[in-house]
C-alpha cells in the first residue's frame, strides 16, 4: 500500500493528478477541494494517500487523460 507520494506534479486534469516520483508516474484522483489548492504543474508536491479499491476501476482506467491507447 502507498502511504504518501513526494514528487513533481507532472499534470493536472480534474479530478486527477499525475505525480512523477523518481521516473515513475503515479495517477492520483483527489477531491476538488484538494485539487483547487494545488500549485501549478511542474511544482513539487507531497500527498498523503488513502487508497480506495473500486473493483476493476482501481489502478487506472480508460478515462485517464495521460494515456493515448498505445500502452
Short mmCIF file of N, CA and C in Angstrom, two decimals:
data_model
loop_
_atom_site.label_atom_id
_atom_site.label_comp_id
_atom_site.label_asym_id
_atom_site.label_seq_id
_atom_site.Cartn_x
_atom_site.Cartn_y
_atom_site.Cartn_z
N UNK A 1 0.85 -1.17 0.00
CA UNK A 1 0.00 0.00 0.00
C UNK A 1 0.90 1.24 0.00
N UNK A 2 0.49 2.26 -0.71
CA UNK A 2 1.24 3.52 -0.79
C UNK A 2 0.69 4.46 0.27
N UNK A 3 1.56 5.01 1.11
CA UNK A 3 1.15 5.93 2.18
C UNK A 3 1.28 7.38 1.81
N UNK A 4 2.28 7.71 0.99
CA UNK A 4 2.45 9.10 0.56
C UNK A 4 3.30 9.13 -0.70
N UNK A 5 3.19 10.25 -1.42
CA UNK A 5 3.99 10.48 -2.61
C UNK A 5 4.60 11.87 -2.52
N UNK A 6 5.88 11.97 -2.82
CA UNK A 6 6.55 13.27 -2.90
C UNK A 6 7.26 13.30 -4.25
N UNK A 7 6.89 14.28 -5.06
CA UNK A 7 7.49 14.36 -6.37
C UNK A 7 6.99 15.56 -7.14
N UNK A 8 7.20 15.54 -8.45
CA UNK A 8 6.82 16.65 -9.31
C UNK A 8 5.40 16.45 -9.82
N UNK A 9 4.60 17.47 -9.71
CA UNK A 9 3.25 17.45 -10.25
C UNK A 9 3.37 17.58 -11.77
N UNK A 10 3.30 16.46 -12.46
CA UNK A 10 3.56 16.43 -13.90
C UNK A 10 2.33 16.80 -14.71
N UNK A 11 1.14 16.67 -14.15
CA UNK A 11 -0.07 17.00 -14.88
C UNK A 11 -1.26 17.13 -13.96
N UNK A 12 -2.22 17.96 -14.39
CA UNK A 12 -3.46 18.16 -13.63
C UNK A 12 -4.62 18.17 -14.62
N UNK A 13 -5.60 17.32 -14.37
CA UNK A 13 -6.82 17.27 -15.17
C UNK A 13 -7.92 16.83 -14.21
N UNK A 14 -8.78 17.76 -13.77
CA UNK A 14 -9.74 17.44 -12.71
C UNK A 14 -10.49 16.14 -12.96
N UNK A 15 -10.60 15.30 -11.94
CA UNK A 15 -10.04 15.41 -10.59
C UNK A 15 -8.74 14.63 -10.43
N UNK A 16 -8.02 14.41 -11.53
CA UNK A 16 -6.82 13.56 -11.47
C UNK A 16 -5.53 14.37 -11.53
N UNK A 17 -4.50 13.77 -10.91
CA UNK A 17 -3.15 14.33 -10.94
C UNK A 17 -2.21 13.27 -11.47
N UNK A 18 -1.12 13.71 -12.04
CA UNK A 18 -0.04 12.81 -12.39
C UNK A 18 1.19 13.31 -11.63
N UNK A 19 1.66 12.48 -10.69
CA UNK A 19 2.81 12.84 -9.86
C UNK A 19 3.97 11.94 -10.24
N UNK A 20 5.07 12.55 -10.66
CA UNK A 20 6.25 11.77 -11.05
C UNK A 20 7.22 11.70 -9.88
N UNK A 21 7.52 10.45 -9.48
CA UNK A 21 8.42 10.19 -8.36
C UNK A 21 9.56 9.30 -8.88
N UNK A 22 10.74 9.85 -8.98
CA UNK A 22 11.92 9.12 -9.44
C UNK A 22 11.66 8.37 -10.73
N UNK A 23 11.04 9.03 -11.69
CA UNK A 23 10.83 8.45 -13.00
C UNK A 23 9.58 7.61 -13.17
N UNK A 24 8.81 7.44 -12.09
CA UNK A 24 7.57 6.67 -12.17
C UNK A 24 6.39 7.63 -12.00
N UNK A 25 5.44 7.58 -12.93
CA UNK A 25 4.27 8.45 -12.86
C UNK A 25 3.13 7.76 -12.14
N UNK A 26 2.63 8.39 -11.09
CA UNK A 26 1.50 7.87 -10.33
C UNK A 26 0.28 8.72 -10.63
N UNK A 27 -0.78 8.08 -11.05
CA UNK A 27 -2.03 8.77 -11.30
C UNK A 27 -2.86 8.72 -10.03
N UNK A 28 -3.27 9.90 -9.54
CA UNK A 28 -3.97 10.00 -8.27
C UNK A 28 -5.25 10.80 -8.48
N UNK A 29 -6.36 10.28 -7.98
CA UNK A 29 -7.62 11.01 -8.02
C UNK A 29 -7.80 11.70 -6.68
N UNK A 30 -8.11 12.99 -6.71
CA UNK A 30 -8.25 13.78 -5.48
C UNK A 30 -9.59 14.49 -5.47
N UNK A 31 -10.11 14.83 -4.28
CA UNK A 31 -11.33 15.64 -4.21
C UNK A 31 -11.05 17.04 -4.78
N UNK A 32 -12.08 17.68 -5.29
CA UNK A 32 -11.90 19.02 -5.86
C UNK A 32 -11.41 20.02 -4.82
N UNK A 33 -11.75 19.82 -3.55
CA UNK A 33 -11.27 20.73 -2.51
C UNK A 33 -9.74 20.67 -2.42
N UNK A 34 -9.15 19.51 -2.66
CA UNK A 34 -7.69 19.37 -2.69
C UNK A 34 -7.14 19.89 -4.00
N UNK A 35 -7.78 19.53 -5.10
CA UNK A 35 -7.32 19.94 -6.44
C UNK A 35 -7.17 21.46 -6.54
N UNK A 36 -8.13 22.18 -5.99
CA UNK A 36 -8.13 23.64 -6.11
C UNK A 36 -7.03 24.31 -5.29
N UNK A 37 -6.42 23.59 -4.35
CA UNK A 37 -5.35 24.18 -3.53
C UNK A 37 -3.95 23.82 -4.03
N UNK A 38 -3.86 23.03 -5.09
CA UNK A 38 -2.56 22.56 -5.58
C UNK A 38 -1.80 23.64 -6.34
N UNK A 39 -0.47 23.58 -6.29
CA UNK A 39 0.33 24.52 -7.07
C UNK A 39 0.28 24.14 -8.56
N UNK A 40 0.84 24.97 -9.42
CA UNK A 40 0.83 24.65 -10.85
C UNK A 40 1.68 23.43 -11.19
N UNK A 41 1.39 22.83 -12.34
CA UNK A 41 2.19 21.70 -12.83
C UNK A 41 3.65 22.11 -12.90
N UNK A 42 4.52 21.17 -12.56
CA UNK A 42 5.95 21.44 -12.51
C UNK A 42 6.45 21.69 -11.10
N UNK A 43 5.53 21.91 -10.17
CA UNK A 43 5.89 22.14 -8.77
C UNK A 43 6.08 20.83 -8.04
N UNK A 44 6.82 20.87 -6.94
CA UNK A 44 6.97 19.70 -6.08
C UNK A 44 5.79 19.63 -5.13
N UNK A 45 5.24 18.42 -4.97
CA UNK A 45 4.10 18.22 -4.06
C UNK A 45 4.38 17.04 -3.14
N UNK A 46 3.71 17.03 -2.01
CA UNK A 46 3.74 15.90 -1.08
C UNK A 46 2.29 15.56 -0.77
N UNK A 47 1.86 14.38 -1.18
CA UNK A 47 0.48 13.95 -0.99
C UNK A 47 0.41 12.76 -0.05
N UNK A 48 -0.50 12.80 0.90
CA UNK A 48 -0.80 11.64 1.74
C UNK A 48 -1.87 10.85 1.01
N UNK A 49 -1.68 9.55 0.89
CA UNK A 49 -2.55 8.71 0.07
C UNK A 49 -3.46 7.85 0.93
N UNK A 50 -4.73 7.82 0.56
CA UNK A 50 -5.70 6.91 1.15
C UNK A 50 -6.29 6.12 -0.01
N UNK A 51 -5.95 4.87 -0.10
CA UNK A 51 -6.36 4.04 -1.24
C UNK A 51 -7.78 3.51 -1.03
N UNK A 52 -8.62 3.69 -2.06
CA UNK A 52 -9.99 3.21 -2.03
C UNK A 52 -10.17 2.24 -3.19
N UNK A 53 -10.19 0.93 -2.92
CA UNK A 53 -10.38 -0.04 -4.01
C UNK A 53 -11.75 0.11 -4.65
N UNK A 54 -11.77 0.06 -5.98
CA UNK A 54 -13.04 0.20 -6.71
C UNK A 54 -13.20 -0.90 -7.74
N UNK A 55 -12.85 -2.11 -7.40
CA UNK A 55 -13.01 -3.22 -8.33
C UNK A 55 -12.14 -3.05 -9.56
N UNK A 56 -12.69 -3.21 -10.72
CA UNK A 56 -11.94 -3.16 -11.97
C UNK A 56 -11.40 -1.77 -12.26
N UNK A 57 -12.02 -0.74 -11.73
CA UNK A 57 -11.56 0.63 -12.00
C UNK A 57 -10.29 0.96 -11.23
N UNK A 58 -9.97 0.22 -10.18
CA UNK A 58 -8.77 0.50 -9.39
C UNK A 58 -7.52 0.32 -10.24
N UNK A 59 -6.56 1.21 -10.06
CA UNK A 59 -5.30 1.08 -10.78
C UNK A 59 -5.30 1.74 -12.14
N UNK A 60 -6.25 2.59 -12.43
CA UNK A 60 -6.28 3.29 -13.71
C UNK A 60 -7.50 2.91 -14.52
N UNK A 61 -7.78 3.71 -15.50
CA UNK A 61 -8.94 3.44 -16.34
C UNK A 61 -8.73 4.04 -17.72
N UNK A 62 -9.61 3.70 -18.62
CA UNK A 62 -9.55 4.24 -19.98
C UNK A 62 -9.82 5.74 -19.99
N UNK A 63 -10.31 6.30 -18.89
CA UNK A 63 -10.61 7.72 -18.82
C UNK A 63 -9.39 8.57 -18.49
N UNK A 64 -8.25 7.95 -18.31
CA UNK A 64 -7.05 8.67 -17.95
C UNK A 64 -6.68 9.69 -19.01
N UNK A 65 -6.48 10.95 -18.63
CA UNK A 65 -6.11 11.97 -19.61
C UNK A 65 -4.66 11.84 -20.09
N UNK A 66 -3.86 10.98 -19.45
CA UNK A 66 -2.45 10.84 -19.83
C UNK A 66 -2.17 9.59 -20.63
N UNK A 67 -3.19 8.88 -21.02
CA UNK A 67 -2.99 7.66 -21.81
C UNK A 67 -3.59 7.87 -23.18
N UNK A 68 -2.87 7.42 -24.18
CA UNK A 68 -3.35 7.63 -25.55
C UNK A 68 -3.79 6.34 -26.22
N UNK A 69 -3.86 5.26 -25.46
CA UNK A 69 -4.30 3.99 -26.02
C UNK A 69 -3.19 3.17 -26.65
N UNK A 70 -1.95 3.66 -26.58
CA UNK A 70 -0.82 2.94 -27.18
C UNK A 70 0.03 2.22 -26.15
N UNK A 71 -0.39 2.15 -24.91
CA UNK A 71 0.45 1.49 -23.95
C UNK A 71 -0.22 1.31 -22.69
#
